[in-house]
Amino acid sequence: MNDTDKRITHWFGGAAWTGTAARAGDVFDPATGAVSGHVDLADAATVDAAVTAARTAFTTWRRTSLARRVAVLFEFRRLLAERAGELAAAITAEHGKVLDDAAGEVQRGLEVVEFACGIPHLLKGGHTMGAATRVDVHSLRQPVGVTAIVSPFNFPAMVPLWFAPVSIACGNTVVLKPSEKVPSAAILLAELWREAGLPDGVFNVVHGDREAVDALLTHADVAAVSFVGSTPVARYVYERATAHGKRVQALGGAKNHMVVLPDADLDLAADAAVNAGFGSAGERCMAISALVAVEPVADELIARITERIAGLKVGDGRRGCDMGPLVTAAHRDRVAGYVEAGLDAGAELVVDGRERPVDGDAAGFWLGPTLFDRVTPEMSVYTDEIFGPVLSVLRVGSYDAALDLVNSSPYGNGTALFTNDGGAARRFEEEVEVGMVGINVPIPVPVSYYSFGGWKASLFGDAHAYGPDGVHFFTRTKTVTSRWPDPHSRGIDLGFPRNH
Ligand code: NAD
């Protein structure tokens, strides 16, 4: 069997699916441009079979003691750490990001598993003795049922790990629908869960496209949906799934601004702009794509960034390069189209990524780091989420103008301020309308015991991912008021219960 014969299929009830799919999709190695395998695409009947496996497993998993659930999570954590290299290699082979970056996303996912290991503490309810005479009240958090996760191509392991460990720890079961562009990591995770002792049917994977997603969003036995992807799809998922009575958190796209004030450490800012603009070829929802230079820093900052870009090695992620290819040829062409659009709109092209030599196969999906100066807010390079290695510099005259720009964006995922002025930083923290804020930190992805999520068109729903919000999302609160038989509790009284 050669590589192109590799078949990636669904996983439910604790084993790989043995059926025959009516439809399949190509999976590529972005660094060579070659088809590396085929992924089965689920129809509604296959999704139903996966949800049924999850619903059946729920009846016993929800009653499994916290001690047993936590033992599985600890073992899963150990296996994930042990097999992180294998997982990172699978991510690089299908996504294209460099190996070190892929290992970084596994590590960030692992931190959520560690958070979920503390679930007994997180699920503790409240208790009040004697709320009224001989009446006690306590609250408990119970699982919601079968939870669906629909994940994007850019974090094949980390995004599923934002949700699955917390959902499972809370006593739910999971059906994951990973991006069809990067299907292998999800199957590796399923194998690790099984090896860790998770009962069959608690974690399931269905591969597919819109057909599979629609089947999950409308399935009567799916209680909650965690979606991550582009804003138009996030909005659709939120509206469709809530219309079907589900609890939904739908994380969308982004356009993240990095504001550099005149007093900032410009070397630190230039390093940060390059790391956050071009890491993972700009295919991160927390990537910096708009650099807002508060004058007079722009010329000096651009010079330092340009120097750093020249030193970046672009190529195959398995060869020790800094930046890999884009995920598909179509996506590369779309991003390259923005270079043309920027030029047409009158932006100044400082570094042209289309001309960048690469250490990789000529047929790979390449586009080097690209830097635009003198971008203005109406240009499409600024308004659109490009999701590629294109960094736009916007020059503004003051802190207030920078803040207005950030707050005028329809997105509100992440932002960063670079300054040495504590007062300015504090003001920004308070005034900026964005969910995740970095002060001299370019990619402020919260640690696992806080929660991840943006504002405005970057998130539909109330709950952010993981951390305390994750536990709330995956549980329902029940409040119990009890009075044990006692002579004082007898007697007829049709009035509304009063506490005394
Ligand atoms: P995408 O929206 O194309 O796909 C996301 C998921 O939805 C995939 O599983 C895909 O199969 C499915 N899907 C695609 N089109 C659909 C449709 N019409 N109906 C139903 N399901 C559909 O996103 P992508 O290209 O895989 O990922 C990149 C996007 O994800 C970017 O916009 C990025 O900002 C965003 N993202 C956001 C976050 C966040 O935390 N806010 C994190 C990572 C990625």
Coordinates of C-alpha atoms and ligand atoms in Angstrom, one line a residue:
M1 CA 0.0 0.0 0.0
N2 CA 1.5 3.4 -0.9
D3 CA 0.7 6.6 1.0
T4 CA -2.1 7.7 -1.4
D5 CA -4.0 4.5 -0.5
K6 CA -4.2 5.5 3.2
R7 CA -7.8 5.6 4.3
I8 CA -8.9 7.6 7.3
T9 CA -12.3 6.6 8.6
H10 CA -14.7 7.2 11.4
W11 CA -14.3 5.9 15.0
F12 CA -17.2 5.1 17.2
G13 CA -18.1 2.6 19.8
G14 CA -14.4 2.1 20.6
A15 CA -13.3 1.0 17.1
A16 CA -12.6 2.2 13.6
W17 CA -15.7 2.0 11.3
T18 CA -15.9 -0.9 9.0
G19 CA -18.6 0.3 6.6
T20 CA -18.2 1.7 3.1
A21 CA -18.5 5.4 2.6
A22 CA -20.5 6.8 -0.3
R23 CA -18.2 9.8 -0.4
A24 CA -14.5 10.5 0.4
G25 CA -12.2 13.5 0.2
D26 CA -8.5 13.9 -0.7
V27 CA -6.1 14.6 2.1
F28 CA -2.9 16.5 1.1
D29 CA 0.7 16.9 2.3
P30 CA 0.9 20.6 1.9
A31 CA 4.7 20.6 1.7
T32 CA 4.7 18.4 -1.3
G33 CA 1.3 19.1 -2.8
A34 CA 0.7 15.3 -3.1
V35 CA -2.4 13.5 -2.0
S36 CA -1.4 11.6 1.1
G37 CA -4.7 9.7 1.7
H38 CA -8.5 9.8 1.6
V39 CA -10.9 10.5 4.3
D40 CA -14.4 9.0 4.5
L41 CA -17.2 11.7 4.6
A42 CA -20.1 10.8 6.8
D43 CA -23.8 11.0 5.8
A44 CA -26.7 11.4 8.2
A45 CA -27.0 7.7 8.9
T46 CA -23.3 7.4 9.9
V47 CA -23.6 10.4 12.1
D48 CA -26.7 8.8 13.7
A49 CA -24.7 5.6 14.4
A50 CA -22.0 7.7 16.1
V51 CA -24.5 9.7 18.2
T52 CA -26.2 6.4 19.1
A53 CA -22.9 5.0 20.4
A54 CA -22.4 8.2 22.4
R55 CA -25.9 8.2 23.8
T56 CA -25.6 4.5 24.9
A57 CA -22.2 5.2 26.5
F58 CA -23.7 8.2 28.3
T59 CA -26.1 6.1 30.4
T60 CA -23.1 4.5 32.3
W61 CA -20.4 7.1 31.9
R62 CA -22.6 9.8 33.6
R63 CA -22.8 7.5 36.7
T64 CA -19.1 6.5 36.7
S65 CA -17.5 7.8 39.9
L66 CA -15.4 10.9 39.7
A67 CA -12.4 8.9 41.0
R68 CA -12.7 6.5 38.0
R69 CA -13.2 9.3 35.5
V70 CA -10.2 11.1 36.8
A71 CA -8.0 8.0 36.7
V72 CA -8.8 7.8 32.9
L73 CA -7.9 11.5 32.5
F74 CA -4.6 11.1 34.2
E75 CA -3.7 8.1 32.1
F76 CA -4.8 10.0 28.9
R77 CA -2.5 12.8 30.0
R78 CA 0.4 10.5 30.4
L79 CA -0.2 8.9 27.0
L80 CA -0.6 12.2 25.3
A81 CA 2.7 13.4 26.7
E82 CA 4.4 10.2 25.7
R83 CA 3.0 10.2 22.1
A84 CA 3.2 14.0 21.6
G85 CA 5.9 13.6 18.9
E86 CA 3.8 11.1 16.9
L87 CA 0.8 13.5 17.1
A88 CA 2.9 16.5 16.1
A89 CA 4.2 14.6 13.0
A90 CA 0.7 13.7 11.9
I91 CA -0.3 17.3 12.3
T92 CA 2.7 18.6 10.2
A93 CA 2.0 16.0 7.5
E94 CA -1.6 17.2 6.9
H95 CA -1.6 20.8 8.0
G96 CA 2.0 21.8 7.0
K97 CA 2.9 23.8 10.2
V98 CA 6.5 23.2 11.3
L99 CA 7.1 20.3 13.8
D100 CA 8.0 22.5 16.7
D101 CA 4.8 24.5 16.3
A102 CA 2.8 21.3 16.0
A103 CA 4.4 20.1 19.3
G104 CA 3.4 23.5 20.8
E105 CA -0.3 22.9 20.0
V106 CA -0.2 19.4 21.5
Q107 CA 1.3 20.9 24.7
R108 CA -1.4 23.6 24.9
G109 CA -4.1 20.8 24.5
L110 CA -2.4 18.8 27.2
E111 CA -2.7 21.7 29.6
V112 CA -6.5 21.4 29.2
V113 CA -6.3 17.7 30.1
E114 CA -4.5 18.7 33.2
F115 CA -7.2 21.2 34.1
A116 CA -9.8 18.6 33.6
C117 CA -8.0 16.3 36.0
G118 CA -9.1 18.7 38.7
I119 CA -12.8 18.1 37.9
P120 CA -13.9 16.8 41.3
H121 CA -13.1 20.2 42.7
L122 CA -14.7 22.0 39.8
L123 CA -17.9 20.1 40.1
K124 CA -18.4 20.8 43.7
G125 CA -21.8 22.4 44.4
G126 CA -22.9 24.6 47.2
H127 CA -24.7 23.5 50.4
T128 CA -26.7 25.5 52.8
M129 CA -28.0 24.0 56.0
G130 CA -31.0 25.6 57.6
A131 CA -32.1 27.9 54.7
A132 CA -35.5 27.9 56.3
T133 CA -36.5 26.0 59.5
R134 CA -35.1 22.5 59.1
V135 CA -34.8 23.1 55.3
D136 CA -31.5 22.5 53.6
V137 CA -30.5 23.4 50.1
H138 CA -27.7 22.1 47.9
S139 CA -26.8 22.4 44.2
L140 CA -25.2 19.9 41.9
R141 CA -23.7 20.1 38.4
Q142 CA -24.8 17.3 36.1
P143 CA -23.7 16.4 32.6
V144 CA -25.8 17.5 29.6
G145 CA -25.5 14.4 27.5
V146 CA -24.0 13.8 24.0
T147 CA -21.9 16.8 23.1
A148 CA -20.7 17.5 19.5
I149 CA -17.4 19.2 18.7
V150 CA -16.8 20.6 15.2
S151 CA -13.2 21.8 14.7
P152 CA -11.2 23.8 12.2
F153 CA -8.2 22.8 10.1
N154 CA -5.7 25.0 11.9
F155 CA -5.4 23.2 15.2
P156 CA -6.1 19.5 14.6
A157 CA -5.3 18.5 18.1
M158 CA -5.5 21.6 20.3
V159 CA -9.1 22.7 19.5
P160 CA -10.6 19.2 20.0
L161 CA -8.6 19.2 23.3
W162 CA -10.1 22.5 24.3
F163 CA -13.5 20.7 24.7
A164 CA -13.3 16.9 24.8
P165 CA -11.4 16.5 28.2
V166 CA -13.7 18.9 30.0
S167 CA -16.9 17.5 28.5
I168 CA -15.8 13.9 29.3
A169 CA -14.6 14.8 32.8
C170 CA -18.1 16.3 33.5
G171 CA -19.7 13.0 32.6
N172 CA -20.7 13.7 29.0
T173 CA -19.9 11.7 25.9
V174 CA -18.5 13.3 22.7
V175 CA -18.8 13.1 18.9
L176 CA -16.0 15.0 17.3
K177 CA -16.2 16.2 13.7
P178 CA -12.7 17.3 12.8
S179 CA -11.8 19.3 9.7
E180 CA -11.8 17.0 6.7
K181 CA -8.4 18.7 5.7
V182 CA -6.6 17.3 8.7
P183 CA -8.4 14.2 9.9
S184 CA -5.6 11.9 11.3
A185 CA -4.9 13.7 14.6
A186 CA -8.5 13.0 15.8
I187 CA -8.1 9.3 15.2
L188 CA -4.8 9.3 17.1
L189 CA -6.6 11.0 20.0
A190 CA -9.4 8.4 19.9
E191 CA -6.8 5.6 20.1
L192 CA -5.2 7.3 23.1
W193 CA -8.5 7.6 24.9
R194 CA -9.2 3.9 24.3
E195 CA -5.7 3.0 25.6
A196 CA -6.3 5.2 28.6
G197 CA -9.3 3.1 29.6
L198 CA -12.1 5.3 28.4
P199 CA -15.2 3.1 27.9
D200 CA -16.2 2.5 24.3
G201 CA -18.6 5.1 22.9
V202 CA -17.5 8.0 25.2
F203 CA -15.3 9.6 22.6
N204 CA -16.3 9.2 18.9
V205 CA -15.1 10.7 15.7
V206 CA -17.1 11.2 12.5
H207 CA -15.3 12.7 9.5
G208 CA -17.1 14.8 7.0
D209 CA -18.2 18.1 5.7
R210 CA -21.3 20.2 5.8
E211 CA -23.6 17.1 5.5
A212 CA -22.1 15.6 8.7
V213 CA -22.2 18.9 10.5
D214 CA -25.9 19.5 9.6
A215 CA -26.7 16.0 10.9
L216 CA -25.1 16.8 14.2
L217 CA -26.7 20.2 14.6
T218 CA -30.2 18.8 14.0
H219 CA -29.9 15.4 15.8
A220 CA -32.4 15.0 18.6
D221 CA -29.8 13.3 20.9
V222 CA -27.1 15.9 20.6
A223 CA -27.4 18.2 23.7
A224 CA -24.6 20.7 23.1
V225 CA -22.4 21.9 20.2
S226 CA -18.9 23.4 20.5
F227 CA -17.9 24.8 17.1
V228 CA -14.7 26.6 16.1
G229 CA -14.2 27.9 12.5
S230 CA -14.8 30.9 10.3
T231 CA -17.3 33.6 11.3
P232 CA -19.9 32.9 8.6
V233 CA -20.0 29.2 9.5
A234 CA -19.9 29.9 13.2
R235 CA -23.0 32.2 12.8
Y236 CA -24.8 29.5 10.8
V237 CA -24.0 26.8 13.3
Y238 CA -25.1 28.9 16.2
E239 CA -28.4 29.8 14.6
R240 CA -29.2 26.3 13.3
A241 CA -28.2 24.4 16.5
T242 CA -30.0 26.8 18.9
A243 CA -33.1 26.6 16.7
H244 CA -32.9 22.8 17.4
G245 CA -32.8 23.4 21.1
K246 CA -29.1 22.9 21.7
R247 CA -26.7 24.7 23.9
V248 CA -24.1 26.2 21.6
Q249 CA -20.7 27.9 21.8
A250 CA -19.5 28.9 18.3
L251 CA -16.1 30.5 18.1
G252 CA -15.5 32.4 14.8
G253 CA -12.8 34.2 12.9
A254 CA -10.6 37.1 13.8
K255 CA -8.6 40.1 12.7
N256 CA -6.2 40.8 15.5
H257 CA -4.5 44.1 16.0
M258 CA -1.2 44.7 17.6
V259 CA -0.8 48.3 18.8
V260 CA 2.8 49.7 19.2
L261 CA 3.1 52.9 21.2
P262 CA 6.0 55.2 20.7
D263 CA 7.6 54.3 24.0
A264 CA 7.6 50.5 23.3
D265 CA 10.7 48.4 23.1
L266 CA 10.9 48.2 19.3
D267 CA 13.1 45.0 19.2
L268 CA 10.6 43.2 21.4
A269 CA 7.7 44.5 19.3
A270 CA 9.4 43.5 16.0
D271 CA 10.1 40.0 17.3
A272 CA 6.5 39.7 18.5
A273 CA 5.1 41.0 15.2
V274 CA 7.1 38.5 13.2
N275 CA 6.3 35.6 15.5
A276 CA 2.6 36.3 15.7
G277 CA 2.2 37.4 12.1
F278 CA 4.0 34.5 10.4
G279 CA 4.0 31.6 12.9
S280 CA 2.0 28.7 11.4
A281 CA 2.0 30.7 8.2
G282 CA -0.6 33.1 9.7
E283 CA -3.1 30.3 10.0
R284 CA -4.0 31.1 13.6
C285 CA -7.1 32.7 14.9
M286 CA -4.9 34.6 17.3
A287 CA -2.4 35.6 14.6
I288 CA -1.6 39.3 14.4
S289 CA -2.6 40.6 11.0
A290 CA -2.9 44.3 11.6
L291 CA 0.0 46.1 13.1
V292 CA -1.1 49.6 14.3
A293 CA 2.0 51.8 14.6
V294 CA 1.4 54.9 16.6
E295 CA 3.7 57.5 15.0
P296 CA 6.6 58.2 14.9
V297 CA 7.5 54.5 15.3
A298 CA 6.4 53.1 11.9
D299 CA 9.6 53.5 9.8
E300 CA 11.9 52.1 12.5
L301 CA 9.5 49.2 13.3
I302 CA 9.1 48.3 9.7
A303 CA 12.9 48.3 9.2
R304 CA 13.4 45.9 12.1
I305 CA 10.5 43.6 11.0
T306 CA 11.9 43.5 7.4
E307 CA 15.3 42.5 8.7
R308 CA 13.8 39.7 10.7
I309 CA 11.6 38.4 7.9
A310 CA 14.8 38.1 5.7
G311 CA 16.2 35.7 8.3
L312 CA 13.2 33.4 8.3
K313 CA 13.6 30.0 6.7
V314 CA 10.4 29.0 4.8
G315 CA 10.0 25.3 3.8
D316 CA 9.0 21.8 4.7
G317 CA 8.0 21.7 8.4
R318 CA 10.0 18.5 8.8
R319 CA 13.3 20.2 7.8
G320 CA 13.8 22.6 10.7
C321 CA 12.3 25.6 8.9
D322 CA 10.6 28.5 10.7
M323 CA 7.4 28.6 8.5
G324 CA 5.7 26.0 6.5
P325 CA 3.3 26.0 3.6
L326 CA -0.4 26.9 3.6
V327 CA -3.0 24.2 4.0
T328 CA -4.3 23.7 0.5
A329 CA -3.5 25.1 -3.0
A330 CA -6.9 26.8 -3.0
H331 CA -6.2 28.6 0.3
R332 CA -2.7 29.6 -0.9
D333 CA -4.2 31.1 -4.1
R334 CA -6.8 32.9 -2.1
V335 CA -4.2 34.5 0.2
A336 CA -1.9 35.3 -2.7
G337 CA -5.0 37.1 -4.3
Y338 CA -4.9 39.5 -1.3
V339 CA -1.3 40.5 -2.2
E340 CA -2.7 41.6 -5.6
A341 CA -5.7 43.3 -3.9
G342 CA -3.5 45.2 -1.5
L343 CA -1.3 46.5 -4.4
D344 CA -4.4 47.5 -6.4
A345 CA -5.8 49.4 -3.4
G346 CA -2.6 51.4 -3.1
A347 CA -0.9 49.7 -0.1
E348 CA 2.9 49.7 -0.2
L349 CA 4.3 46.2 -0.6
V350 CA 7.5 46.0 1.5
V351 CA 8.1 42.3 1.4
D352 CA 6.5 40.1 -1.4
G353 CA 6.0 36.5 -0.2
R354 CA 5.2 35.3 -3.7
E355 CA 8.9 35.6 -4.6
R356 CA 10.3 33.8 -1.5
P357 CA 12.6 30.9 -2.2
V358 CA 11.6 27.8 -0.1
D359 CA 13.3 24.7 1.2
G360 CA 10.7 22.3 -0.1
D361 CA 9.1 20.6 -3.0
A362 CA 8.1 23.0 -5.8
A363 CA 4.6 21.6 -5.8
G364 CA 4.0 22.5 -2.2
F365 CA 1.4 25.2 -1.3
W366 CA 3.9 28.0 -0.7
L367 CA 3.6 31.6 0.1
G368 CA 6.3 33.5 2.0
P369 CA 5.9 36.2 4.6
T370 CA 4.4 39.3 3.1
L371 CA 4.5 42.8 4.6
F372 CA 2.3 45.7 3.6
D373 CA 2.8 49.3 4.7
R374 CA 0.4 52.3 4.5
V375 CA -2.7 50.1 4.7
T376 CA -5.9 52.0 5.3
P377 CA -9.1 50.7 7.0
E378 CA -11.2 50.4 3.9
M379 CA -8.7 48.1 2.0
S380 CA -9.7 44.4 1.8
V381 CA -6.3 43.4 3.2
Y382 CA -7.4 45.0 6.4
T383 CA -11.2 44.3 6.5
D384 CA -11.0 40.6 5.6
E385 CA -9.7 37.7 7.6
I386 CA -6.9 36.6 5.2
F387 CA -5.7 33.7 7.4
G388 CA -2.2 33.6 5.8
P389 CA 1.2 35.2 6.2
V390 CA 0.2 38.7 5.3
L391 CA 0.9 41.4 7.8
S392 CA -0.5 44.9 7.3
V393 CA 0.9 48.1 8.9
L394 CA -1.6 50.9 9.6
R395 CA -0.1 54.2 10.7
V396 CA -2.0 56.3 13.2
G397 CA -1.3 59.5 15.0
S398 CA -2.3 58.7 18.6
Y399 CA -3.3 56.1 21.2
D400 CA -7.0 57.2 20.8
A401 CA -6.9 56.6 17.0
A402 CA -5.4 53.2 17.5
L403 CA -8.0 52.3 20.1
D404 CA -10.8 53.5 17.8
L405 CA -9.4 51.3 15.0
V406 CA -9.4 48.2 17.2
N407 CA -12.8 48.9 18.6
S408 CA -14.3 49.5 15.1
S409 CA -13.5 46.0 14.0
P410 CA -16.4 43.6 13.7
Y411 CA -14.1 41.0 15.3
G412 CA -12.9 40.9 18.9
N413 CA -10.8 37.8 19.4
G414 CA -7.3 38.9 20.5
T415 CA -5.3 42.1 20.6
A416 CA -1.9 43.2 22.0
L417 CA -0.5 46.5 23.2
F418 CA 3.3 47.1 23.2
T419 CA 4.4 49.8 25.6
N420 CA 6.4 50.5 28.6
D421 CA 3.8 52.8 30.0
G422 CA 1.8 51.1 32.7
G423 CA -0.9 53.8 32.7
A424 CA -1.5 53.3 28.9
A425 CA -1.6 49.6 29.3
R426 CA -4.1 49.8 32.1
R427 CA -6.3 52.1 30.1
F428 CA -6.1 49.8 27.1
E429 CA -7.1 46.8 29.2
E430 CA -10.2 48.6 30.3
E431 CA -11.2 50.3 27.1
V432 CA -10.5 47.7 24.4
E433 CA -13.5 45.7 23.1
V434 CA -11.8 42.4 22.6
G435 CA -12.0 39.1 24.5
M436 CA -8.3 38.3 25.0
V437 CA -5.7 41.0 25.6
G438 CA -2.0 40.9 25.6
I439 CA 0.3 43.5 27.2
N440 CA 3.7 43.1 25.6
V441 CA 2.4 39.5 24.8
P442 CA 1.5 39.1 21.1
I443 CA -0.6 35.9 21.3
P444 CA -2.5 36.0 24.6
V445 CA -4.1 32.6 24.6
P446 CA -5.3 32.1 28.2
V447 CA -3.9 29.3 30.3
S448 CA -6.2 26.4 30.8
Y449 CA -7.7 27.5 34.1
Y450 CA -8.9 30.7 32.5
S451 CA -11.2 30.5 29.5
F452 CA -10.6 31.2 25.8
G453 CA -12.9 33.3 23.7
G454 CA -13.5 36.4 21.8
W455 CA -16.2 39.1 21.6
K456 CA -18.4 40.3 18.8
A457 CA -18.2 38.3 15.5
S458 CA -15.5 36.1 17.0
L459 CA -17.9 34.2 19.3
F460 CA -21.6 33.3 19.2
G461 CA -23.0 32.1 22.5
D462 CA -22.3 33.0 26.1
A463 CA -19.6 30.5 27.1
H464 CA -15.9 30.6 26.3
A465 CA -13.9 27.5 25.8
Y466 CA -12.3 25.5 28.7
G467 CA -11.5 26.8 32.1
P468 CA -14.5 27.7 34.4
D469 CA -16.7 28.5 31.3
G470 CA -16.0 25.1 29.9
V471 CA -17.3 23.4 33.0
H472 CA -20.4 25.5 33.1
F473 CA -21.1 24.8 29.4
F474 CA -20.8 21.1 29.8
T475 CA -23.0 20.9 32.9
R476 CA -26.5 21.8 34.1
T477 CA -27.1 23.0 37.6
K478 CA -29.7 21.4 39.7
T479 CA -30.7 22.8 43.0
V480 CA -32.3 20.6 45.7
T481 CA -34.4 21.9 48.6
S482 CA -35.0 19.2 51.2
R483 CA -36.9 18.8 54.5
W484 CA -36.9 15.6 56.3
P485 CA -40.0 14.4 58.0
D486 CA -40.6 16.2 61.2
P487 CA -43.7 17.1 63.1
H488 CA -43.2 20.8 62.2
S489 CA -43.5 20.1 58.4
R490 CA -47.0 18.8 58.6
G491 CA -50.2 20.7 57.7
I492 CA -51.9 22.2 54.7
D493 CA -50.8 25.6 53.4
L494 CA -51.7 26.6 49.7
G495 CA -49.6 29.8 49.9
F496 CA -46.4 30.2 47.9
P497 CA -43.5 28.8 49.9
R498 CA -42.0 31.4 52.2
N499 CA -38.8 30.9 54.1
H500 CA -39.0 31.3 57.8
Ligands
NAD1 P1 -14.3 26.6 8.4 O1 -15.4 27.5 9.0 O2 -14.2 26.5 7.0 O3 -14.5 25.1 9.0 C1 -14.6 24.8 10.3 C2 -15.4 23.5 10.5 O4 -16.7 23.6 9.9 C3 -14.8 22.3 9.7 O5 -15.0 21.1 10.5 C4 -15.6 22.2 8.4 O6 -15.7 20.9 7.9 C5 -17.0 22.7 8.9 N1 -17.7 23.5 7.9 C6 -17.1 24.2 6.8 N2 -18.1 24.8 6.1 C7 -19.3 24.4 6.7 C8 -20.7 24.8 6.4 N3 -21.0 25.5 5.4 N4 -21.6 24.2 7.2 C9 -21.3 23.4 8.2 N5 -20.0 23.1 8.5 C10 -19.0 23.6 7.8 O7 -12.9 27.0 9.1 P2 -11.5 26.5 8.8 O8 -11.1 27.1 7.5 O9 -11.3 25.0 9.0 O10 -10.6 27.2 9.9 C11 -10.2 28.5 9.9 C12 -11.1 29.5 10.6 O11 -11.3 29.1 11.9 C13 -10.6 30.9 10.6 O12 -11.6 31.8 10.4 C14 -10.1 31.0 12.1 O13 -10.1 32.3 12.6 C15 -11.1 30.2 12.8 N6 -10.6 29.8 14.1 C16 -11.1 30.4 15.1 C17 -10.7 30.1 16.4 C18 -11.2 30.8 17.6 O14 -10.9 30.3 18.7 N7 -12.0 31.8 17.5 C19 -9.7 29.1 16.5 C20 -9.2 28.4 15.4 C21 -9.7 28.8 14.2

